[in-house]
Amino acid sequence: MEEVDDFLTATIARQVAAETAIHNGDAAPRLAMWSPNDPVTLFGAWVSRSGWDDVSRTFTWLGSKMSNCTS
């Protein structure tokens, strides 16, 4: 279980940092968490996208709509 715990500790820390960053207008950490290799699909509450170009463009757009942890 130590390997799983180590993985979860590192991944959750990266995820929290990525979510904070996108709420501060920086989509790069979130993009780094996702695989750019197809098939990649985003199923969102507002929009769904398929393919890295569309998914990354959506996250970049989302980041551009937020700053200082506000939307």
Short mmCIF file of C-alpha atoms in Angstrom, two decimals:
data_model
loop_
_atom_site.label_atom_id
_atom_site.label_comp_id
_atom_site.label_asym_id
_atom_site.label_seq_id
_atom_site.Cartn_x
_atom_site.Cartn_y
_atom_site.Cartn_z
CA MET A 1 0.00 0.00 0.00
CA GLU A 2 2.95 2.34 0.44
CA GLU A 3 3.30 2.69 -3.34
CA VAL A 4 -0.38 3.57 -3.69
CA ASP A 5 -0.22 6.03 -0.81
CA ASP A 6 2.86 7.70 -2.30
CA PHE A 7 1.13 7.95 -5.68
CA LEU A 8 -2.04 9.42 -4.18
CA THR A 9 -0.14 11.92 -2.04
CA ALA A 10 1.82 13.22 -5.02
CA THR A 11 -1.12 13.19 -7.44
CA ILE A 12 -3.57 14.90 -5.09
CA ALA A 13 -1.02 17.63 -4.37
CA ARG A 14 -0.54 18.18 -8.12
CA GLN A 15 -4.32 18.22 -8.66
CA VAL A 16 -4.93 20.79 -5.93
CA ALA A 17 -2.12 22.97 -7.32
CA ALA A 18 -3.53 22.62 -10.85
CA GLU A 19 -7.03 23.62 -9.74
CA THR A 20 -5.70 26.62 -7.84
CA ALA A 21 -3.61 27.63 -10.85
CA ILE A 22 -6.50 27.48 -13.32
CA HIS A 23 -8.60 29.59 -10.94
CA ASN A 24 -5.72 32.07 -11.05
CA GLY A 25 -5.76 32.08 -14.86
CA ASP A 26 -2.99 29.53 -15.51
CA ALA A 27 -4.15 26.41 -17.36
CA ALA A 28 -0.64 24.92 -17.78
CA PRO A 29 -0.62 22.78 -14.60
CA ARG A 30 -4.02 21.30 -15.47
CA LEU A 31 -2.88 20.59 -19.02
CA ALA A 32 0.19 18.85 -17.61
CA MET A 33 -2.07 16.49 -15.64
CA TRP A 34 -3.81 15.29 -18.81
CA SER A 35 -2.44 12.98 -21.48
CA PRO A 36 -2.18 14.64 -24.89
CA ASN A 37 -2.50 11.24 -26.55
CA ASP A 38 -5.75 10.26 -28.18
CA PRO A 39 -8.24 9.16 -27.23
CA VAL A 40 -8.69 12.01 -24.77
CA THR A 41 -12.14 13.36 -23.95
CA LEU A 42 -13.45 16.07 -21.64
CA PHE A 43 -16.96 15.52 -20.30
CA GLY A 44 -17.91 18.76 -18.62
CA ALA A 45 -21.02 20.23 -17.11
CA TRP A 46 -20.97 22.94 -19.76
CA VAL A 47 -19.08 21.45 -22.68
CA SER A 48 -17.70 18.14 -23.92
CA ARG A 49 -14.66 17.95 -26.18
CA SER A 50 -12.71 15.17 -27.83
CA GLY A 51 -9.10 15.22 -29.05
CA TRP A 52 -6.15 17.00 -27.48
CA ASP A 53 -6.44 20.14 -29.61
CA ASP A 54 -10.04 20.79 -28.51
CA VAL A 55 -9.49 19.72 -24.90
CA SER A 56 -6.37 21.86 -24.42
CA ARG A 57 -8.02 24.83 -26.14
CA THR A 58 -11.00 24.51 -23.77
CA PHE A 59 -8.80 24.46 -20.66
CA THR A 60 -6.78 27.42 -21.96
CA TRP A 61 -10.01 29.34 -22.62
CA LEU A 62 -11.31 28.44 -19.15
CA GLY A 63 -8.13 29.71 -17.51
CA SER A 64 -8.41 32.97 -19.44
CA LYS A 65 -11.81 33.60 -17.84
CA MET A 66 -10.48 33.45 -14.27
CA SER A 67 -7.95 35.29 -12.14
CA ASN A 68 -7.19 35.68 -8.45
CA CYS A 69 -9.32 32.60 -7.66
CA THR A 70 -12.49 34.21 -9.00
CA SER A 71 -14.53 33.39 -12.07
#
